[in-house]
Amino acid sequence: MRAMLALALGLSLQAQDEPYPEMGPLPTRNMFTLLQAPMTYQPQAPRPIGPGQWQLTLTHVRANVFEFSNLIKDHPPAWFQGRHRMDRASLEALAAEYPTAPFVFYFDEEIARTTLQVRRGLTERTDIWMELPVESHGGGDLDAPIETFHKAFGFGQWGRSEVARNQAVVATIRYGRLDFVREGAQPTRLQDPLFGVVHLLHQDASTGLSATFTVKPPLVRTYSSFKSGWDLEGGLSGWWQPSATQIVYAGAAYTHRGRGNSAYNQLDYTSDIGAHVTWQGRRNRMVQPFVQLYFLSGFSTPQPFAKLHDGSLQHDVGLHVYLDARTTLTFRYVNNITHNENTDDASFAAGLTHRF
């Protein structure tokens, strides 16, 4: 028994001496409704995990989306008030209010996205990874807390008090007619996988820089209708450690979006640029806070009454909880800083990473 206790103590002390895994930047993703079908920029950890090593990361994100074209906000129908329920008849009446508008959208839903990322160290400088996401769409239960938060801090989001809470409605309108509509919850479904490579270009005592490449094959139809083309992304991701108690990550990538099916192509997607900058505190070994800024340029051609071609900026704040030298829990809150009707309002995420 004493020998077993001594062995357990020795293994525990050895594990404590091992460096905790560097988590890198957060895999922030804009969860806006129109960005579910194409590939969207996600920061990639620049440090290779080591030859022969595996890393599994399970992440769950729940995002609240309540956005619609500026035309509705600037010229609302007289009946668009008083917790109105947006069923198909209401959406048809809404469409009829704008007979000359080439494109109007109305999105009110919550999106739950769960991803499993498997990362493998091929060499000291190169990792490959694969990410498999699943999504469900529904009314959720975040509308009331978000409204309470808005009122508490003295700012409101126009329109939230005009419609019923916790609905699942996705609709696009062209020249006064419904172009696409989906009401009610959508069950959990697989989404297009991602495949990527991270290759270390430079490293010294305090800095490092890696090249990243990602591809998304078009395998599924989002909302059972929109099928993207082949999406390719190339970029850079790096780090700078100015002191032992903090580290900064930064990077950017260009995303090329291929053409998909006719429903997808009607949304006039363009290629875009994503970027991030992250600060992580390392004063405490077990619990380390972080703040990340996440930028995405416009993802569609300019259209009247919409800002889909404008850039967006979000913040991602939270902390890593290091359970041991191989396992880390991460809790995050993402919020919209810009308000261009092209970003989810807020999202909450939790992740578990294990390296072996």
JSON list of N, CA and C in Angstrom, two decimals, residues 37-40 42 44 113 128-133 191-198 212-219 228-235 253-258:
[
{"chain": "A", "resi": 37, "resn": "ALA", "atom": "N", "xyz": [-23.86, 28.27, -43.74]},
{"chain": "A", "resi": 37, "resn": "ALA", "atom": "CA", "xyz": [-23.55, 27.44, -44.91]},
{"chain": "A", "resi": 37, "resn": "ALA", "atom": "C", "xyz": [-22.10, 27.56, -45.37]},
{"chain": "A", "resi": 38, "resn": "PRO", "atom": "N", "xyz": [-21.53, 28.76, -45.48]},
{"chain": "A", "resi": 38, "resn": "PRO", "atom": "CA", "xyz": [-20.14, 28.87, -45.96]},
{"chain": "A", "resi": 38, "resn": "PRO", "atom": "C", "xyz": [-19.14, 28.64, -44.84]},
{"chain": "A", "resi": 39, "resn": "MET", "atom": "N", "xyz": [-17.89, 28.45, -45.20]},
{"chain": "A", "resi": 39, "resn": "MET", "atom": "CA", "xyz": [-16.82, 28.43, -44.20]},
{"chain": "A", "resi": 39, "resn": "MET", "atom": "C", "xyz": [-16.59, 29.85, -43.70]},
{"chain": "A", "resi": 40, "resn": "THR", "atom": "N", "xyz": [-16.42, 29.97, -42.40]},
{"chain": "A", "resi": 40, "resn": "THR", "atom": "CA", "xyz": [-16.22, 31.26, -41.77]},
{"chain": "A", "resi": 40, "resn": "THR", "atom": "C", "xyz": [-14.94, 31.21, -40.93]},
{"chain": "A", "resi": 42, "resn": "GLN", "atom": "N", "xyz": [-12.09, 31.04, -38.39]},
{"chain": "A", "resi": 42, "resn": "GLN", "atom": "CA", "xyz": [-11.88, 30.66, -37.00]},
{"chain": "A", "resi": 42, "resn": "GLN", "atom": "C", "xyz": [-10.38, 30.69, -36.72]},
{"chain": "A", "resi": 44, "resn": "GLN", "atom": "N", "xyz": [-6.74, 29.76, -35.49]},
{"chain": "A", "resi": 44, "resn": "GLN", "atom": "CA", "xyz": [-6.09, 28.46, -35.29]},
{"chain": "A", "resi": 44, "resn": "GLN", "atom": "C", "xyz": [-4.88, 28.61, -34.37]},
{"chain": "A", "resi": 113, "resn": "ARG", "atom": "N", "xyz": [-24.28, 24.88, -31.73]},
{"chain": "A", "resi": 113, "resn": "ARG", "atom": "CA", "xyz": [-23.27, 24.25, -32.58]},
{"chain": "A", "resi": 113, "resn": "ARG", "atom": "C", "xyz": [-22.26, 23.50, -31.70]},
{"chain": "A", "resi": 128, "resn": "ILE", "atom": "N", "xyz": [-1.80, 18.41, -38.49]},
{"chain": "A", "resi": 128, "resn": "ILE", "atom": "CA", "xyz": [-3.01, 18.35, -39.30]},
{"chain": "A", "resi": 128, "resn": "ILE", "atom": "C", "xyz": [-4.19, 18.23, -38.36]},
{"chain": "A", "resi": 129, "resn": "TRP", "atom": "N", "xyz": [-5.36, 18.66, -38.81]},
{"chain": "A", "resi": 129, "resn": "TRP", "atom": "CA", "xyz": [-6.54, 18.58, -37.95]},
{"chain": "A", "resi": 129, "resn": "TRP", "atom": "C", "xyz": [-7.81, 18.41, -38.79]},
{"chain": "A", "resi": 130, "resn": "MET", "atom": "N", "xyz": [-8.83, 17.90, -38.15]},
{"chain": "A", "resi": 130, "resn": "MET", "atom": "CA", "xyz": [-10.15, 17.75, -38.75]},
{"chain": "A", "resi": 130, "resn": "MET", "atom": "C", "xyz": [-11.19, 18.19, -37.73]},
{"chain": "A", "resi": 131, "resn": "GLU", "atom": "N", "xyz": [-12.22, 18.89, -38.21]},
{"chain": "A", "resi": 131, "resn": "GLU", "atom": "CA", "xyz": [-13.29, 19.34, -37.32]},
{"chain": "A", "resi": 131, "resn": "GLU", "atom": "C", "xyz": [-14.64, 18.90, -37.88]},
{"chain": "A", "resi": 132, "resn": "LEU", "atom": "N", "xyz": [-15.42, 18.27, -37.03]},
{"chain": "A", "resi": 132, "resn": "LEU", "atom": "CA", "xyz": [-16.75, 17.80, -37.42]},
{"chain": "A", "resi": 132, "resn": "LEU", "atom": "C", "xyz": [-17.80, 18.52, -36.58]},
{"chain": "A", "resi": 133, "resn": "PRO", "atom": "N", "xyz": [-18.63, 19.37, -37.20]},
{"chain": "A", "resi": 133, "resn": "PRO", "atom": "CA", "xyz": [-19.65, 20.11, -36.45]},
{"chain": "A", "resi": 133, "resn": "PRO", "atom": "C", "xyz": [-21.06, 19.52, -36.64]},
{"chain": "A", "resi": 191, "resn": "GLN", "atom": "N", "xyz": [-22.96, 19.13, -40.16]},
{"chain": "A", "resi": 191, "resn": "GLN", "atom": "CA", "xyz": [-22.60, 20.21, -41.07]},
{"chain": "A", "resi": 191, "resn": "GLN", "atom": "C", "xyz": [-21.33, 19.82, -41.82]},
{"chain": "A", "resi": 192, "resn": "ASP", "atom": "N", "xyz": [-20.93, 20.65, -42.77]},
{"chain": "A", "resi": 192, "resn": "ASP", "atom": "CA", "xyz": [-19.73, 20.35, -43.54]},
{"chain": "A", "resi": 192, "resn": "ASP", "atom": "C", "xyz": [-18.51, 20.26, -42.62]},
{"chain": "A", "resi": 193, "resn": "PRO", "atom": "N", "xyz": [-17.67, 19.24, -42.80]},
{"chain": "A", "resi": 193, "resn": "PRO", "atom": "CA", "xyz": [-16.44, 19.14, -42.00]},
{"chain": "A", "resi": 193, "resn": "PRO", "atom": "C", "xyz": [-15.39, 20.12, -42.49]},
{"chain": "A", "resi": 194, "resn": "LEU", "atom": "N", "xyz": [-14.37, 20.33, -41.66]},
{"chain": "A", "resi": 194, "resn": "LEU", "atom": "CA", "xyz": [-13.22, 21.15, -42.01]},
{"chain": "A", "resi": 194, "resn": "LEU", "atom": "C", "xyz": [-11.96, 20.31, -41.90]},
{"chain": "A", "resi": 195, "resn": "PHE", "atom": "N", "xyz": [-11.00, 20.54, -42.80]},
{"chain": "A", "resi": 195, "resn": "PHE", "atom": "CA", "xyz": [-9.71, 19.87, -42.76]},
{"chain": "A", "resi": 195, "resn": "PHE", "atom": "C", "xyz": [-8.63, 20.94, -42.84]},
{"chain": "A", "resi": 196, "resn": "GLY", "atom": "N", "xyz": [-7.62, 20.84, -41.97]},
{"chain": "A", "resi": 196, "resn": "GLY", "atom": "CA", "xyz": [-6.63, 21.90, -41.94]},
{"chain": "A", "resi": 196, "resn": "GLY", "atom": "C", "xyz": [-5.22, 21.44, -41.65]},
{"chain": "A", "resi": 197, "resn": "VAL", "atom": "N", "xyz": [-4.26, 22.35, -41.93]},
{"chain": "A", "resi": 197, "resn": "VAL", "atom": "CA", "xyz": [-2.84, 22.14, -41.68]},
{"chain": "A", "resi": 197, "resn": "VAL", "atom": "C", "xyz": [-2.30, 23.39, -41.00]},
{"chain": "A", "resi": 198, "resn": "VAL", "atom": "N", "xyz": [-1.45, 23.18, -39.99]},
{"chain": "A", "resi": 198, "resn": "VAL", "atom": "CA", "xyz": [-0.72, 24.27, -39.34]},
{"chain": "A", "resi": 198, "resn": "VAL", "atom": "C", "xyz": [0.77, 23.95, -39.44]},
{"chain": "A", "resi": 212, "resn": "THR", "atom": "N", "xyz": [-1.31, 28.70, -41.91]},
{"chain": "A", "resi": 212, "resn": "THR", "atom": "CA", "xyz": [-2.49, 27.86, -41.74]},
{"chain": "A", "resi": 212, "resn": "THR", "atom": "C", "xyz": [-3.21, 27.69, -43.07]},
{"chain": "A", "resi": 213, "resn": "PHE", "atom": "N", "xyz": [-3.78, 26.53, -43.27]},
{"chain": "A", "resi": 213, "resn": "PHE", "atom": "CA", "xyz": [-4.56, 26.26, -44.48]},
{"chain": "A", "resi": 213, "resn": "PHE", "atom": "C", "xyz": [-5.75, 25.38, -44.10]},
{"chain": "A", "resi": 214, "resn": "THR", "atom": "N", "xyz": [-6.94, 25.75, -44.59]},
{"chain": "A", "resi": 214, "resn": "THR", "atom": "CA", "xyz": [-8.17, 25.03, -44.26]},
{"chain": "A", "resi": 214, "resn": "THR", "atom": "C", "xyz": [-9.01, 24.86, -45.51]},
{"chain": "A", "resi": 215, "resn": "VAL", "atom": "N", "xyz": [-9.69, 23.71, -45.62]},
{"chain": "A", "resi": 215, "resn": "VAL", "atom": "CA", "xyz": [-10.59, 23.46, -46.74]},
{"chain": "A", "resi": 215, "resn": "VAL", "atom": "C", "xyz": [-11.91, 22.90, -46.19]},
{"chain": "A", "resi": 216, "resn": "LYS", "atom": "N", "xyz": [-13.01, 23.34, -46.79]},
{"chain": "A", "resi": 216, "resn": "LYS", "atom": "CA", "xyz": [-14.34, 22.83, -46.43]},
{"chain": "A", "resi": 216, "resn": "LYS", "atom": "C", "xyz": [-15.01, 22.27, -47.69]},
{"chain": "A", "resi": 217, "resn": "PRO", "atom": "N", "xyz": [-15.18, 20.96, -47.77]},
{"chain": "A", "resi": 217, "resn": "PRO", "atom": "CA", "xyz": [-15.90, 20.39, -48.91]},
{"chain": "A", "resi": 217, "resn": "PRO", "atom": "C", "xyz": [-17.40, 20.58, -48.74]},
{"chain": "A", "resi": 218, "resn": "PRO", "atom": "N", "xyz": [-18.15, 20.76, -49.83]},
{"chain": "A", "resi": 218, "resn": "PRO", "atom": "CA", "xyz": [-19.60, 20.94, -49.74]},
{"chain": "A", "resi": 218, "resn": "PRO", "atom": "C", "xyz": [-20.31, 19.58, -49.72]},
{"chain": "A", "resi": 219, "resn": "LEU", "atom": "N", "xyz": [-20.73, 19.15, -48.55]},
{"chain": "A", "resi": 219, "resn": "LEU", "atom": "CA", "xyz": [-21.35, 17.84, -48.41]},
{"chain": "A", "resi": 219, "resn": "LEU", "atom": "C", "xyz": [-22.81, 17.89, -47.99]},
{"chain": "A", "resi": 228, "resn": "SER", "atom": "N", "xyz": [-23.11, 25.10, -50.19]},
{"chain": "A", "resi": 228, "resn": "SER", "atom": "CA", "xyz": [-22.01, 25.96, -50.60]},
{"chain": "A", "resi": 228, "resn": "SER", "atom": "C", "xyz": [-21.16, 25.28, -51.66]},
{"chain": "A", "resi": 229, "resn": "GLY", "atom": "N", "xyz": [-20.12, 26.00, -52.12]},
{"chain": "A", "resi": 229, "resn": "GLY", "atom": "CA", "xyz": [-19.12, 25.40, -52.97]},
{"chain": "A", "resi": 229, "resn": "GLY", "atom": "C", "xyz": [-17.92, 24.97, -52.14]},
{"chain": "A", "resi": 230, "resn": "TRP", "atom": "N", "xyz": [-16.81, 24.68, -52.81]},
{"chain": "A", "resi": 230, "resn": "TRP", "atom": "CA", "xyz": [-15.57, 24.38, -52.10]},
{"chain": "A", "resi": 230, "resn": "TRP", "atom": "C", "xyz": [-15.00, 25.68, -51.55]},
{"chain": "A", "resi": 231, "resn": "ASP", "atom": "N", "xyz": [-14.78, 25.72, -50.24]},
{"chain": "A", "resi": 231, "resn": "ASP", "atom": "CA", "xyz": [-14.23, 26.91, -49.60]},
{"chain": "A", "resi": 231, "resn": "ASP", "atom": "C", "xyz": [-12.80, 26.63, -49.16]},
{"chain": "A", "resi": 232, "resn": "LEU", "atom": "N", "xyz": [-11.89, 27.57, -49.45]},
{"chain": "A", "resi": 232, "resn": "LEU", "atom": "CA", "xyz": [-10.48, 27.44, -49.12]},
{"chain": "A", "resi": 232, "resn": "LEU", "atom": "C", "xyz": [-10.04, 28.65, -48.30]},
{"chain": "A", "resi": 233, "resn": "GLU", "atom": "N", "xyz": [-9.14, 28.41, -47.35]},
{"chain": "A", "resi": 233, "resn": "GLU", "atom": "CA", "xyz": [-8.68, 29.51, -46.49]},
{"chain": "A", "resi": 233, "resn": "GLU", "atom": "C", "xyz": [-7.19, 29.36, -46.21]},
{"chain": "A", "resi": 234, "resn": "GLY", "atom": "N", "xyz": [-6.45, 30.45, -46.35]},
{"chain": "A", "resi": 234, "resn": "GLY", "atom": "CA", "xyz": [-5.03, 30.47, -46.05]},
{"chain": "A", "resi": 234, "resn": "GLY", "atom": "C", "xyz": [-4.69, 31.68, -45.22]},
{"chain": "A", "resi": 235, "resn": "GLY", "atom": "N", "xyz": [-3.81, 31.51, -44.23]},
{"chain": "A", "resi": 235, "resn": "GLY", "atom": "CA", "xyz": [-3.50, 32.65, -43.39]},
{"chain": "A", "resi": 235, "resn": "GLY", "atom": "C", "xyz": [-2.26, 32.43, -42.53]},
{"chain": "A", "resi": 253, "resn": "ALA", "atom": "N", "xyz": [-6.53, 35.59, -41.92]},
{"chain": "A", "resi": 253, "resn": "ALA", "atom": "CA", "xyz": [-6.64, 34.63, -43.02]},
{"chain": "A", "resi": 253, "resn": "ALA", "atom": "C", "xyz": [-7.60, 35.16, -44.08]},
{"chain": "A", "resi": 254, "resn": "TYR", "atom": "N", "xyz": [-7.38, 34.72, -45.30]},
{"chain": "A", "resi": 254, "resn": "TYR", "atom": "CA", "xyz": [-8.25, 35.04, -46.42]},
{"chain": "A", "resi": 254, "resn": "TYR", "atom": "C", "xyz": [-9.07, 33.80, -46.76]},
{"chain": "A", "resi": 255, "resn": "THR", "atom": "N", "xyz": [-10.38, 33.97, -46.84]},
{"chain": "A", "resi": 255, "resn": "THR", "atom": "CA", "xyz": [-11.29, 32.86, -47.14]},
{"chain": "A", "resi": 255, "resn": "THR", "atom": "C", "xyz": [-11.85, 33.04, -48.54]},
{"chain": "A", "resi": 256, "resn": "HIS", "atom": "N", "xyz": [-11.59, 32.06, -49.40]},
{"chain": "A", "resi": 256, "resn": "HIS", "atom": "CA", "xyz": [-12.14, 32.06, -50.76]},
{"chain": "A", "resi": 256, "resn": "HIS", "atom": "C", "xyz": [-13.37, 31.16, -50.77]},
{"chain": "A", "resi": 257, "resn": "ARG", "atom": "N", "xyz": [-14.50, 31.71, -51.19]},
{"chain": "A", "resi": 257, "resn": "ARG", "atom": "CA", "xyz": [-15.75, 30.95, -51.22]},
{"chain": "A", "resi": 257, "resn": "ARG", "atom": "C", "xyz": [-16.12, 30.60, -52.65]},
{"chain": "A", "resi": 258, "resn": "GLY", "atom": "N", "xyz": [-16.27, 29.30, -52.91]},
{"chain": "A", "resi": 258, "resn": "GLY", "atom": "CA", "xyz": [-16.68, 28.85, -54.23]},
{"chain": "A", "resi": 258, "resn": "GLY", "atom": "C", "xyz": [-18.18, 28.98, -54.42]}
]
